[in-house]
């Protein structure tokens, strides 16, 4: 499995860094108990957070909107925006308040029942829960044939994602969930940041890689693209 990121992206944002996870041989069918426990925990923690704050990851979402604009991508919702919005909408439908200063009114039963982020499939649940926990966009793509090169290229206007000769995300950094289904076996996970949140990007990559390895008992390898390093060629 090999991923290449266009030099142009690193020229436009000279301190950009990209955490990479390659995973191969995943069984994404059915309910994964480890992933389900993580989803519930992250949902509960987010509900607690919303008792003290009126919105989720406001500064981080603004940071990423600016970042994609620098890459030539029009301001649209990225994966972090979509997950935060979906969580808040689900929380409202569940009938639970998220206004500030309501923490003292929350019962233990209410907190335990707050796994309101809708479940899609185990891989997506893991990635979406990671976004709730770390407040960074996490893009996941189906690698399908692991021998096909995966590329984040640059066309005339903005970055695009290609698998072999097939364009699968136009532009890059916009929601990438649609391809991930129960039959998905091999994936690339891409986490973007800059020098401002480099440690968070690294922590997100490391925890997700560990959890994927443990939950799915599959081959996992991590990479880091920054500066002159624009290619990650795995051994799996």
Short mmCIF file of C-alpha atoms in Angstrom, two decimals:
data_model
loop_
_atom_site.label_atom_id
_atom_site.label_comp_id
_atom_site.label_asym_id
_atom_site.label_seq_id
_atom_site.Cartn_x
_atom_site.Cartn_y
_atom_site.Cartn_z
CA UNK A 1 0.00 0.00 0.00
CA UNK A 2 1.40 3.35 -1.05
CA UNK A 3 0.17 6.93 -0.67
CA UNK A 4 1.58 10.04 -2.32
CA UNK A 5 0.70 13.66 -1.56
CA UNK A 6 1.37 16.36 -4.16
CA UNK A 7 4.31 18.71 -3.53
CA UNK A 8 1.99 21.64 -4.30
CA UNK A 9 0.08 21.05 -1.07
CA UNK A 10 3.26 21.39 0.99
CA UNK A 11 4.22 24.54 -0.95
CA UNK A 12 0.86 26.19 -0.29
CA UNK A 13 1.02 25.42 3.45
CA UNK A 14 4.68 25.00 4.36
CA UNK A 15 4.04 23.74 7.89
CA UNK A 16 1.34 21.22 6.99
CA UNK A 17 1.64 17.76 8.50
CA UNK A 18 -0.34 14.64 7.66
CA UNK A 19 -0.76 11.61 9.90
CA UNK A 20 -1.43 8.42 7.96
CA UNK A 21 -2.89 5.05 8.95
CA UNK A 22 -2.92 2.10 6.56
CA UNK A 23 -5.02 -0.89 7.64
CA UNK A 24 -5.40 -4.16 5.76
CA UNK A 25 -7.52 -7.26 6.31
CA UNK A 26 -10.35 -5.68 8.32
CA UNK A 27 -13.57 -7.53 9.11
CA UNK A 28 -16.06 -4.66 9.23
CA UNK A 29 -19.19 -6.81 9.49
CA UNK A 30 -21.56 -6.65 12.44
CA UNK A 31 -21.12 -5.00 15.82
CA UNK A 32 -17.57 -4.70 17.16
CA UNK A 33 -17.70 -4.58 20.96
CA UNK A 34 -14.48 -2.59 21.37
CA UNK A 35 -15.61 0.04 18.87
CA UNK A 36 -19.08 0.22 20.41
CA UNK A 37 -17.59 0.85 23.86
CA UNK A 38 -15.40 3.64 22.43
CA UNK A 39 -18.37 5.21 20.63
CA UNK A 40 -20.42 5.23 23.82
CA UNK A 41 -17.58 6.68 25.88
CA UNK A 42 -16.84 9.47 23.41
CA UNK A 43 -20.55 10.32 23.16
CA UNK A 44 -20.88 10.49 26.94
CA UNK A 45 -17.78 12.68 27.26
CA UNK A 46 -19.12 15.00 24.55
CA UNK A 47 -22.45 15.32 26.35
CA UNK A 48 -20.58 16.39 29.48
CA UNK A 49 -18.60 18.89 27.40
CA UNK A 50 -21.80 20.38 26.01
CA UNK A 51 -23.11 20.98 29.52
CA UNK A 52 -20.29 23.51 29.90
CA UNK A 53 -19.98 24.82 26.33
CA UNK A 54 -22.63 25.87 23.82
CA UNK A 55 -20.98 24.26 20.79
CA UNK A 56 -18.39 21.66 19.85
CA UNK A 57 -14.85 22.45 18.70
CA UNK A 58 -15.59 26.04 17.62
CA UNK A 59 -11.94 27.13 17.38
CA UNK A 60 -10.83 23.89 15.75
CA UNK A 61 -13.56 24.00 13.10
CA UNK A 62 -12.70 27.62 12.26
CA UNK A 63 -9.02 26.63 12.05
CA UNK A 64 -9.77 23.91 9.49
CA UNK A 65 -12.06 26.13 7.45
CA UNK A 66 -9.14 28.53 7.04
CA UNK A 67 -6.74 25.69 6.25
CA UNK A 68 -8.83 24.32 3.37
CA UNK A 69 -9.32 27.82 1.99
CA UNK A 70 -5.54 28.12 1.75
CA UNK A 71 -5.60 24.97 -0.38
CA UNK A 72 -8.09 26.55 -2.76
CA UNK A 73 -11.12 24.66 -1.43
CA UNK A 74 -14.26 26.75 -1.04
CA UNK A 75 -15.56 26.94 2.53
CA UNK A 76 -17.73 23.85 2.89
CA UNK A 77 -18.38 21.43 5.69
CA UNK A 78 -15.56 18.99 6.41
CA UNK A 79 -15.93 15.69 8.26
CA UNK A 80 -15.48 17.33 11.69
CA UNK A 81 -18.24 19.87 10.98
CA UNK A 82 -20.61 17.11 9.88
CA UNK A 83 -20.00 14.90 12.91
CA UNK A 84 -20.39 17.80 15.36
CA UNK A 85 -23.61 18.90 13.71
CA UNK A 86 -24.98 15.36 13.57
CA UNK A 87 -24.20 14.81 17.24
CA UNK A 88 -25.94 18.00 18.33
CA UNK A 89 -28.98 17.26 16.13
CA UNK A 90 -29.24 13.75 17.56
CA UNK A 91 -28.88 15.10 21.09
CA UNK A 92 -31.75 17.52 20.50
CA UNK A 93 -33.95 14.76 19.09
CA UNK A 94 -33.11 12.63 22.10
CA UNK A 95 -34.57 15.39 24.27
CA UNK A 96 -31.40 16.18 26.22
CA UNK A 97 -30.35 19.74 26.94
CA UNK A 98 -26.88 20.88 25.92
CA UNK A 99 -26.92 24.47 27.18
CA UNK A 100 -24.18 25.74 29.45
CA UNK A 101 -24.70 25.67 33.23
CA UNK A 102 -26.92 22.57 33.11
CA UNK A 103 -24.32 20.16 34.48
CA UNK A 104 -25.81 20.05 37.98
CA UNK A 105 -29.15 18.86 36.59
CA UNK A 106 -27.79 15.85 34.73
CA UNK A 107 -28.48 12.43 36.17
CA UNK A 108 -26.15 9.47 35.90
CA UNK A 109 -28.79 7.59 33.88
CA UNK A 110 -28.97 10.47 31.42
CA UNK A 111 -25.21 10.47 30.92
CA UNK A 112 -25.07 6.71 30.45
CA UNK A 113 -27.81 6.94 27.83
CA UNK A 114 -26.04 9.65 25.85
CA UNK A 115 -24.57 7.46 23.11
CA UNK A 116 -26.65 9.41 20.63
CA UNK A 117 -24.13 9.62 17.78
CA UNK A 118 -25.81 7.33 15.23
CA UNK A 119 -23.99 4.08 14.51
CA UNK A 120 -23.13 3.43 10.85
CA UNK A 121 -20.61 0.60 10.77
CA UNK A 122 -17.68 -0.26 13.01
CA UNK A 123 -14.95 1.49 10.99
CA UNK A 124 -16.96 4.67 10.61
CA UNK A 125 -18.05 4.57 14.25
CA UNK A 126 -14.39 4.42 15.32
CA UNK A 127 -13.36 7.33 13.09
CA UNK A 128 -16.38 9.49 13.96
CA UNK A 129 -15.86 8.89 17.67
CA UNK A 130 -12.21 9.89 17.23
CA UNK A 131 -13.35 13.22 15.82
CA UNK A 132 -15.56 13.83 18.84
CA UNK A 133 -12.63 13.07 21.13
CA UNK A 134 -9.79 14.91 19.39
CA UNK A 135 -11.63 17.70 17.49
CA UNK A 136 -9.79 17.13 14.20
CA UNK A 137 -11.21 16.05 10.82
CA UNK A 138 -10.38 12.41 10.06
CA UNK A 139 -10.79 11.29 6.46
CA UNK A 140 -11.13 7.57 5.70
CA UNK A 141 -10.96 6.00 2.24
CA UNK A 142 -11.48 2.48 0.95
CA UNK A 143 -8.13 1.27 -0.42
CA UNK A 144 -9.82 -1.69 -2.17
CA UNK A 145 -6.96 -3.25 -4.14
CA UNK A 146 -3.97 -2.60 -1.88
CA UNK A 147 -1.68 -2.70 -4.91
CA UNK A 148 -3.27 0.42 -6.40
CA UNK A 149 -1.44 3.62 -5.53
CA UNK A 150 -3.42 6.14 -3.53
CA UNK A 151 -2.74 9.79 -4.31
CA UNK A 152 -3.76 13.22 -3.06
CA UNK A 153 -3.06 15.17 -6.24
CA UNK A 154 -3.49 18.79 -7.22
CA UNK A 155 -5.56 19.82 -10.21
CA UNK A 156 -5.79 23.38 -11.46
CA UNK A 157 -7.89 24.62 -8.53
CA UNK A 158 -7.63 22.36 -5.48
CA UNK A 159 -6.46 18.96 -4.18
CA UNK A 160 -8.32 15.82 -5.23
CA UNK A 161 -8.08 12.21 -4.08
CA UNK A 162 -7.32 9.43 -6.56
CA UNK A 163 -7.19 5.66 -6.20
CA UNK A 164 -5.25 4.44 -9.22
CA UNK A 165 -6.87 6.38 -12.08
CA UNK A 166 -10.22 6.80 -10.30
CA UNK A 167 -11.11 10.12 -8.67
CA UNK A 168 -12.85 9.37 -5.37
CA UNK A 169 -12.98 12.74 -3.59
CA UNK A 170 -13.32 16.10 -5.34
CA UNK A 171 -12.14 18.16 -3.61
CA UNK A 172 -10.04 16.68 -0.81
CA UNK A 173 -10.92 17.40 2.86
CA UNK A 174 -14.65 17.11 2.25
CA UNK A 175 -16.72 14.29 3.77
CA UNK A 176 -15.31 10.89 2.73
CA UNK A 177 -17.63 8.46 4.54
CA UNK A 178 -19.75 7.23 1.65
CA UNK A 179 -17.32 4.57 0.40
CA UNK A 180 -16.88 2.82 3.76
CA UNK A 181 -19.30 -0.10 4.01
CA UNK A 182 -19.36 -3.42 5.85
CA UNK A 183 -17.52 -5.07 2.96
CA UNK A 184 -14.58 -2.65 3.25
CA UNK A 185 -11.37 -4.55 4.05
CA UNK A 186 -8.49 -2.14 3.44
CA UNK A 187 -8.42 1.56 4.30
CA UNK A 188 -6.34 4.71 4.30
CA UNK A 189 -6.98 7.14 7.14
CA UNK A 190 -5.68 10.70 6.68
CA UNK A 191 -5.43 13.29 9.47
CA UNK A 192 -4.27 16.78 8.50
CA UNK A 193 -2.88 19.55 10.66
CA UNK A 194 -0.15 22.16 10.90
CA UNK A 195 2.59 23.05 13.38
CA UNK A 196 -0.15 24.62 15.53
CA UNK A 197 -1.80 21.27 16.33
CA UNK A 198 0.90 18.79 15.33
CA UNK A 199 0.78 16.98 18.69
CA UNK A 200 -2.98 16.50 18.46
CA UNK A 201 -2.69 15.06 14.95
CA UNK A 202 0.00 12.64 16.13
CA UNK A 203 -2.03 11.62 19.20
CA UNK A 204 -5.13 11.04 17.05
CA UNK A 205 -3.20 8.90 14.59
CA UNK A 206 -1.56 6.85 17.33
CA UNK A 207 -4.74 6.14 19.27
CA UNK A 208 -6.80 5.25 16.19
CA UNK A 209 -4.05 2.94 14.90
CA UNK A 210 -3.89 1.18 18.25
CA UNK A 211 -7.65 0.81 18.45
CA UNK A 212 -7.96 -0.48 14.86
CA UNK A 213 -5.26 -3.08 15.51
CA UNK A 214 -6.94 -4.21 18.73
CA UNK A 215 -10.57 -4.11 17.58
CA UNK A 216 -10.14 -5.69 14.14
CA UNK A 217 -7.01 -7.82 14.66
CA UNK A 218 -5.68 -6.65 11.29
CA UNK A 219 -2.42 -5.35 9.80
CA UNK A 220 -1.85 -1.69 10.66
CA UNK A 221 0.99 0.67 9.81
CA UNK A 222 1.36 4.39 10.48
CA UNK A 223 3.16 7.10 8.55
CA UNK A 224 3.90 10.82 8.80
CA UNK A 225 4.19 13.24 5.89
CA UNK A 226 5.82 16.61 6.49
CA UNK A 227 8.37 18.86 4.82
CA UNK A 228 10.15 16.97 2.05
CA UNK A 229 8.53 13.64 2.99
CA UNK A 230 5.50 13.32 0.68
CA UNK A 231 5.32 9.55 0.09
CA UNK A 232 4.46 6.72 2.48
CA UNK A 233 5.07 3.19 1.20
CA UNK A 234 3.89 0.57 3.68
CA UNK A 235 5.22 -2.94 4.17
CA UNK A 236 1.73 -4.46 4.53
#
